Amino acid sequence: VKGSDVSQIELAPAEYRSKGQRYYRLSYWLKQKFGHSVFKACLDAGFSCPNLDGTLSHGGCIFCDHHSFSPTTDVRLLSIADQVAKQVRKWERISKNSKYLAYFQNGTNTYADPQTLKALYDAALIHPKIVGLVIGTRPDCVNDEVLDLIASYQQRSFVNLELGMQSSHDRSLEWMNRGHHNQCLDEAVAKCHARKVPVGLHVILGLPGESTADMIATAHKINALKVHAVKIHNLYVTKTTRLSRLHAEGKLHLPSLDEYLDILINFIENLDPAIVVERLVSESPPEYLVEPSWILDKKRFLLRFEQEMEIRDTWQGRKLGF
Ligand code: SF4
């Protein structure tokens, strides 16, 4: 499959609904786009972040433990080409005929000069089973030069930029020490749209001080930004983060499983049905996690989510009139 023109494969919402699906799953979209199963090969190119190296702050986001995002031990000792090969071998034990997206996940994956970035992205695309790039970054780290480079990959490959939004409320961004406000995200998304680069946004539900109405406002903002996909996370605490100190001092409420299901379903009911949902819940390796422990049983979570959607007889975008 060449190029990233998501409009070519955009489905009418009713199409996945008619297949019994209550929300626009990533797996469904990937199958439509590529015609076979596609997995993400998670890569760690050793990028830092302006919110960690002192450019904006040394503390980072309040929840950040970037080792727990991709705790694949010593992957950073390997070249990008070797990391790709290792990830493909791992997935091939499960599925022989799959293809892969090279997912630059750890740190801020556009935080270097374009020549350095090009060498890393090119190295990932050499493997014959890689069909695209997914690049995770901050909205304040995508200048025109970098976006032009990313857009140029659309000639030969799928490419998707993941931006950390987290919340549509600037007071929440300040609380978590993001180091940017929402206006910065608006500008980054507009620049991606101008280059037809599909955008996925990361959001966190359950932030202190945010009501359900506040989180629904974030869903509405995502709709207005007309992005391709969203990754939804519940607020969770890992060791060695500043969030873990607040948690230890008893100053943090984390939604229970039932509370989170209610928040999540409200959010999805307010999400445009044309937006792909890439994730419904946070994941953390048990050795890093402090709380909530219910995220460790993802199968149970997904089952409860599906059951609750059935019980409520609801679906993505229902509260928007779809
Ligand atoms: S932007 Fe990402 S890598 Fe940087 S401090 Fe925040 S969570 Fe960590």
Coordinates of C-alpha atoms and ligand atoms in Angstrom, one line a residue:
V1 CA 0.0 0.0 0.0
K2 CA 1.4 3.3 -1.0
G3 CA 0.9 6.7 0.6
S4 CA -1.1 7.9 3.5
D5 CA -4.3 9.3 2.0
V6 CA -6.6 8.2 4.7
S7 CA -9.5 9.7 2.8
Q8 CA -9.1 6.8 0.3
I9 CA -10.0 4.3 3.0
E10 CA -12.2 6.3 5.3
L11 CA -15.2 4.2 6.1
A12 CA -18.7 5.5 6.6
P13 CA -19.3 5.0 10.3
A14 CA -22.2 2.7 9.6
E15 CA -19.9 0.3 7.8
Y16 CA -18.1 -0.9 10.9
R17 CA -21.3 -0.6 12.9
S18 CA -23.0 -3.0 10.5
K19 CA -20.2 -5.5 11.3
G20 CA -21.3 -5.5 14.9
Q21 CA -18.6 -3.1 16.1
R22 CA -19.6 -0.3 18.5
Y23 CA -16.4 1.7 18.0
Y24 CA -13.8 2.2 15.3
R25 CA -11.1 -0.3 16.2
L26 CA -7.6 0.1 15.1
S27 CA -7.4 -3.5 14.1
Y28 CA -10.4 -3.1 11.8
W29 CA -8.9 0.0 10.2
L30 CA -5.5 -1.6 9.7
K31 CA -7.2 -4.6 8.0
Q32 CA -9.1 -2.3 5.6
K33 CA -6.0 -0.2 4.9
F34 CA -3.5 -3.0 4.4
G35 CA -5.6 -6.0 3.6
H36 CA -3.9 -8.2 6.3
S37 CA -2.9 -7.9 9.9
V38 CA -0.4 -5.3 10.8
F39 CA 1.5 -4.9 14.1
K40 CA 3.6 -2.1 15.5
A41 CA 7.3 -2.7 15.9
C42 CA 8.1 -0.5 18.9
L43 CA 11.5 1.3 18.6
D44 CA 13.6 3.3 20.9
A45 CA 16.0 5.6 19.0
G46 CA 17.4 7.1 22.2
F47 CA 15.6 10.5 21.7
S48 CA 15.5 12.8 24.7
C49 CA 12.8 15.4 25.2
P50 CA 12.9 19.2 25.7
N51 CA 10.8 18.6 28.8
L52 CA 13.5 16.4 30.3
D53 CA 16.8 17.8 29.0
G54 CA 16.4 21.2 30.6
T55 CA 15.3 23.1 27.4
L56 CA 11.8 23.4 29.0
S57 CA 12.4 21.6 32.3
H58 CA 14.3 18.7 33.8
G59 CA 11.3 17.2 35.6
G60 CA 9.3 16.2 32.5
C61 CA 5.6 15.5 32.5
I62 CA 4.3 14.6 35.9
F63 CA 3.5 11.0 34.7
C64 CA 6.6 10.5 32.7
D65 CA 8.8 7.5 33.2
H66 CA 9.9 7.0 29.6
H67 CA 11.6 3.7 30.4
S68 CA 8.2 2.2 31.3
F69 CA 6.8 3.2 27.9
S70 CA 9.0 0.6 26.2
P71 CA 10.8 -1.6 28.7
T72 CA 12.3 -3.9 26.1
T73 CA 15.5 -4.0 28.2
D74 CA 18.5 -3.0 26.2
V75 CA 16.9 -2.3 22.8
R76 CA 18.7 1.1 22.7
L77 CA 22.0 -0.7 22.4
L78 CA 20.8 -2.0 19.1
S79 CA 20.7 -0.1 15.8
I80 CA 17.2 0.8 14.5
A81 CA 17.6 -1.8 11.7
D82 CA 18.4 -4.5 14.4
Q83 CA 15.6 -3.4 16.6
V84 CA 13.2 -3.7 13.7
A85 CA 14.5 -7.2 12.8
K86 CA 14.2 -8.3 16.5
Q87 CA 10.6 -7.0 16.8
V88 CA 9.6 -8.7 13.5
R89 CA 11.1 -12.0 14.7
K90 CA 9.1 -11.7 17.9
W91 CA 5.8 -11.1 16.2
E92 CA 6.5 -13.8 13.6
R93 CA 6.2 -16.4 16.3
I94 CA 2.5 -15.4 16.5
S95 CA 1.7 -14.5 12.9
K96 CA 3.8 -15.4 9.9
N97 CA 2.3 -13.3 7.2
S98 CA 1.8 -10.0 9.0
K99 CA 3.3 -6.6 8.1
Y100 CA 4.6 -4.0 10.5
L101 CA 4.6 -0.3 11.2
A102 CA 7.9 1.0 12.6
Y103 CA 6.7 2.8 15.7
F104 CA 9.1 5.4 17.0
Q105 CA 7.7 5.5 20.5
N106 CA 10.2 6.4 23.2
G107 CA 10.9 10.1 24.0
T108 CA 10.3 12.8 21.5
N109 CA 10.9 11.3 18.1
T110 CA 11.3 14.4 16.1
Y111 CA 13.7 16.0 18.6
A112 CA 16.8 16.2 16.3
D113 CA 17.9 17.8 13.1
P114 CA 16.2 16.6 9.9
Q115 CA 19.3 14.8 8.6
T116 CA 19.5 12.7 11.8
L117 CA 15.8 12.0 11.7
K118 CA 15.9 11.0 8.1
A119 CA 18.7 8.5 8.7
L120 CA 16.7 6.9 11.5
Y121 CA 13.4 6.8 9.7
D122 CA 15.1 5.4 6.5
A123 CA 16.8 2.7 8.5
A124 CA 13.4 1.5 9.8
L125 CA 11.9 1.3 6.3
I126 CA 14.7 -0.9 4.9
H127 CA 13.1 -4.1 6.3
P128 CA 10.8 -5.5 3.7
K129 CA 8.0 -6.2 6.1
I130 CA 7.7 -2.6 7.3
V131 CA 4.8 -0.8 5.6
G132 CA 4.9 2.5 7.4
L133 CA 6.1 4.8 10.0
V134 CA 4.4 5.9 13.2
I135 CA 6.2 8.8 14.9
G136 CA 5.3 9.9 18.5
T137 CA 6.2 13.4 19.5
R138 CA 5.2 16.6 21.2
P139 CA 3.2 19.3 19.4
D140 CA 5.9 21.9 20.1
C141 CA 8.6 19.7 18.3
V142 CA 7.3 19.7 14.8
N143 CA 8.7 22.6 12.8
D144 CA 8.1 23.0 9.1
E145 CA 11.4 21.3 8.1
V146 CA 10.6 18.2 10.2
L147 CA 7.0 18.1 8.9
D148 CA 8.2 18.4 5.3
L149 CA 10.5 15.5 5.9
I150 CA 7.7 13.4 7.5
A151 CA 5.3 14.3 4.7
S152 CA 7.9 13.3 2.1
Y153 CA 7.6 9.6 3.2
Q154 CA 4.1 9.5 2.0
Q155 CA 5.5 8.9 -1.5
R156 CA 6.6 5.5 -0.6
S157 CA 5.0 4.5 2.7
F158 CA 2.2 5.0 5.1
V159 CA 3.1 7.6 7.8
N160 CA 1.3 8.7 10.9
L161 CA 2.3 11.4 13.4
E162 CA 1.2 10.8 17.0
L163 CA 1.0 14.0 19.1
G164 CA 0.6 14.3 22.8
M165 CA -2.5 16.3 23.5
Q166 CA -3.5 14.8 26.9
S167 CA -6.3 17.3 27.6
S168 CA -8.1 20.2 25.9
H169 CA -7.7 22.2 29.2
D170 CA -4.6 24.3 29.6
R171 CA -4.9 24.2 33.4
S172 CA -4.5 20.4 33.2
L173 CA -1.5 20.8 30.9
E174 CA 0.0 23.1 33.4
W175 CA -0.7 20.7 36.3
M176 CA 1.1 17.9 34.5
N177 CA 4.0 20.2 33.5
R178 CA 3.6 19.6 29.7
G179 CA 5.4 22.8 28.9
H180 CA 3.0 23.8 26.1
H181 CA -0.6 24.8 25.8
N182 CA -3.4 23.7 23.5
Q183 CA -2.8 26.5 21.0
C184 CA 0.5 24.8 20.2
L185 CA -1.4 21.6 19.4
D186 CA -3.9 23.5 17.2
E187 CA -1.0 24.9 15.1
A188 CA 0.8 21.5 14.8
V189 CA -2.4 19.8 13.7
A190 CA -3.1 22.5 11.1
K191 CA 0.4 22.1 9.7
C192 CA -0.1 18.3 9.4
H193 CA -3.4 18.8 7.7
A194 CA -1.7 21.2 5.2
R195 CA 0.7 18.3 4.3
K196 CA -2.0 15.6 4.5
V197 CA -0.1 13.8 7.3
P198 CA -2.6 11.8 9.3
V199 CA -2.5 12.7 13.0
G200 CA -3.2 10.6 16.1
L201 CA -3.7 12.2 19.4
H202 CA -2.9 10.9 22.9
V203 CA -5.3 11.8 25.7
I204 CA -5.5 11.0 29.4
L205 CA -8.9 10.6 31.1
G206 CA -9.2 10.8 34.9
L207 CA -7.0 13.8 35.4
P208 CA -7.4 15.6 38.8
G209 CA -9.8 18.5 38.6
E210 CA -11.4 17.3 35.4
S211 CA -15.1 16.5 35.5
T212 CA -16.8 14.1 33.0
A213 CA -18.1 17.3 31.2
D214 CA -14.4 18.5 31.0
M215 CA -13.4 15.2 29.4
I216 CA -16.3 15.3 27.0
A217 CA -15.1 18.8 26.0
T218 CA -11.8 17.2 25.1
A219 CA -13.6 14.7 22.9
H220 CA -15.4 17.6 21.1
K221 CA -12.1 19.4 20.6
I222 CA -10.6 16.2 19.1
N223 CA -13.6 16.1 16.7
A224 CA -13.1 19.7 15.7
L225 CA -9.4 19.0 15.0
K226 CA -10.5 16.3 12.5
V227 CA -7.7 14.0 13.3
H228 CA -7.3 10.4 12.1
A229 CA -7.0 8.6 15.4
V230 CA -7.0 8.9 19.2
K231 CA -5.2 6.9 21.8
I232 CA -7.1 7.0 25.1
H233 CA -5.3 6.4 28.4
N234 CA -6.5 6.3 32.0
L235 CA -4.4 8.2 34.5
Y236 CA -2.0 5.7 36.1
V237 CA 1.1 5.9 38.3
T238 CA 4.4 4.3 37.7
K239 CA 7.4 4.3 40.1
T240 CA 10.0 7.1 40.1
T241 CA 7.5 9.6 38.7
R242 CA 6.5 12.8 40.4
L243 CA 3.0 11.5 40.2
S244 CA 4.0 8.6 42.4
R245 CA 5.1 11.1 45.1
L246 CA 1.6 12.7 45.0
H247 CA 0.1 9.3 45.2
A248 CA 2.2 8.3 48.2
E249 CA 1.1 11.5 50.0
G250 CA -2.5 10.5 49.4
K251 CA -3.1 13.5 47.2
L252 CA -4.3 11.7 44.1
H253 CA -7.5 10.0 43.2
L254 CA -7.2 7.4 40.4
P255 CA -10.5 6.3 38.8
S256 CA -11.6 2.8 39.8
L257 CA -12.3 0.3 37.0
D258 CA -16.1 1.1 37.2
E259 CA -15.5 4.9 37.3
Y260 CA -13.1 4.7 34.3
L261 CA -15.6 2.6 32.3
D262 CA -18.2 5.3 32.8
I263 CA -15.8 8.1 31.8
L264 CA -14.5 6.2 28.8
I265 CA -18.0 5.3 27.5
N266 CA -19.1 8.9 27.8
F267 CA -16.0 10.0 26.0
I268 CA -16.5 7.5 23.1
E269 CA -20.2 8.4 22.8
N270 CA -19.0 12.0 22.2
L271 CA -16.2 11.0 19.7
D272 CA -16.7 11.4 16.0
P273 CA -17.3 7.9 14.6
A274 CA -14.9 8.5 11.8
I275 CA -11.9 8.7 14.3
V276 CA -10.1 5.5 14.8
V277 CA -9.7 4.4 18.4
E278 CA -6.2 3.0 18.8
R279 CA -6.3 2.4 22.5
L280 CA -8.8 2.3 25.3
V281 CA -6.7 1.9 28.4
S282 CA -3.2 2.5 29.7
E283 CA -0.6 -0.3 29.8
S284 CA 2.3 -0.7 32.1
P285 CA 4.7 -3.5 32.9
P286 CA 3.9 -4.8 36.4
E287 CA 7.3 -4.1 37.7
Y288 CA 6.9 -0.3 36.9
L289 CA 3.3 0.1 38.0
V290 CA 2.1 1.5 41.3
E291 CA -1.6 1.8 40.6
P292 CA -4.3 1.1 39.4
S293 CA -3.6 -2.7 39.4
W294 CA -6.8 -3.3 37.3
I295 CA -4.9 -2.2 34.1
L296 CA -2.7 -5.3 34.4
D297 CA -5.7 -7.5 33.3
K298 CA -6.3 -6.0 29.9
K299 CA -8.5 -8.9 28.7
R300 CA -10.8 -8.5 31.7
F301 CA -10.9 -4.7 31.1
L302 CA -11.8 -5.1 27.4
L303 CA -14.5 -7.7 28.2
R304 CA -16.0 -5.4 30.8
F305 CA -15.9 -2.5 28.3
E306 CA -17.6 -4.6 25.6
Q307 CA -20.3 -5.8 28.1
E308 CA -20.9 -2.2 29.4
M309 CA -21.3 -0.9 25.8
E310 CA -23.8 -3.7 25.2
I311 CA -25.7 -3.1 28.4
R312 CA -26.0 0.6 27.6
D313 CA -26.7 -0.2 23.9
T314 CA -24.4 2.6 22.9
W315 CA -21.7 3.3 20.3
Q316 CA -19.1 5.8 19.2
G317 CA -20.7 9.1 18.4
R318 CA -24.1 8.3 19.7
K319 CA -24.4 11.5 21.8
L320 CA -23.5 13.4 18.6
G321 CA -26.6 12.0 16.9
F322 CA -24.9 9.3 14.8
Ligands
SF4_1 S1 6.8 14.8 26.4 FE1 6.9 12.6 26.6 S2 9.1 12.0 26.9 FE2 8.8 14.3 27.3 S3 8.6 14.5 29.5 FE3 6.5 14.4 28.6 S4 5.9 12.2 28.6 FE4 8.2 12.3 29.0

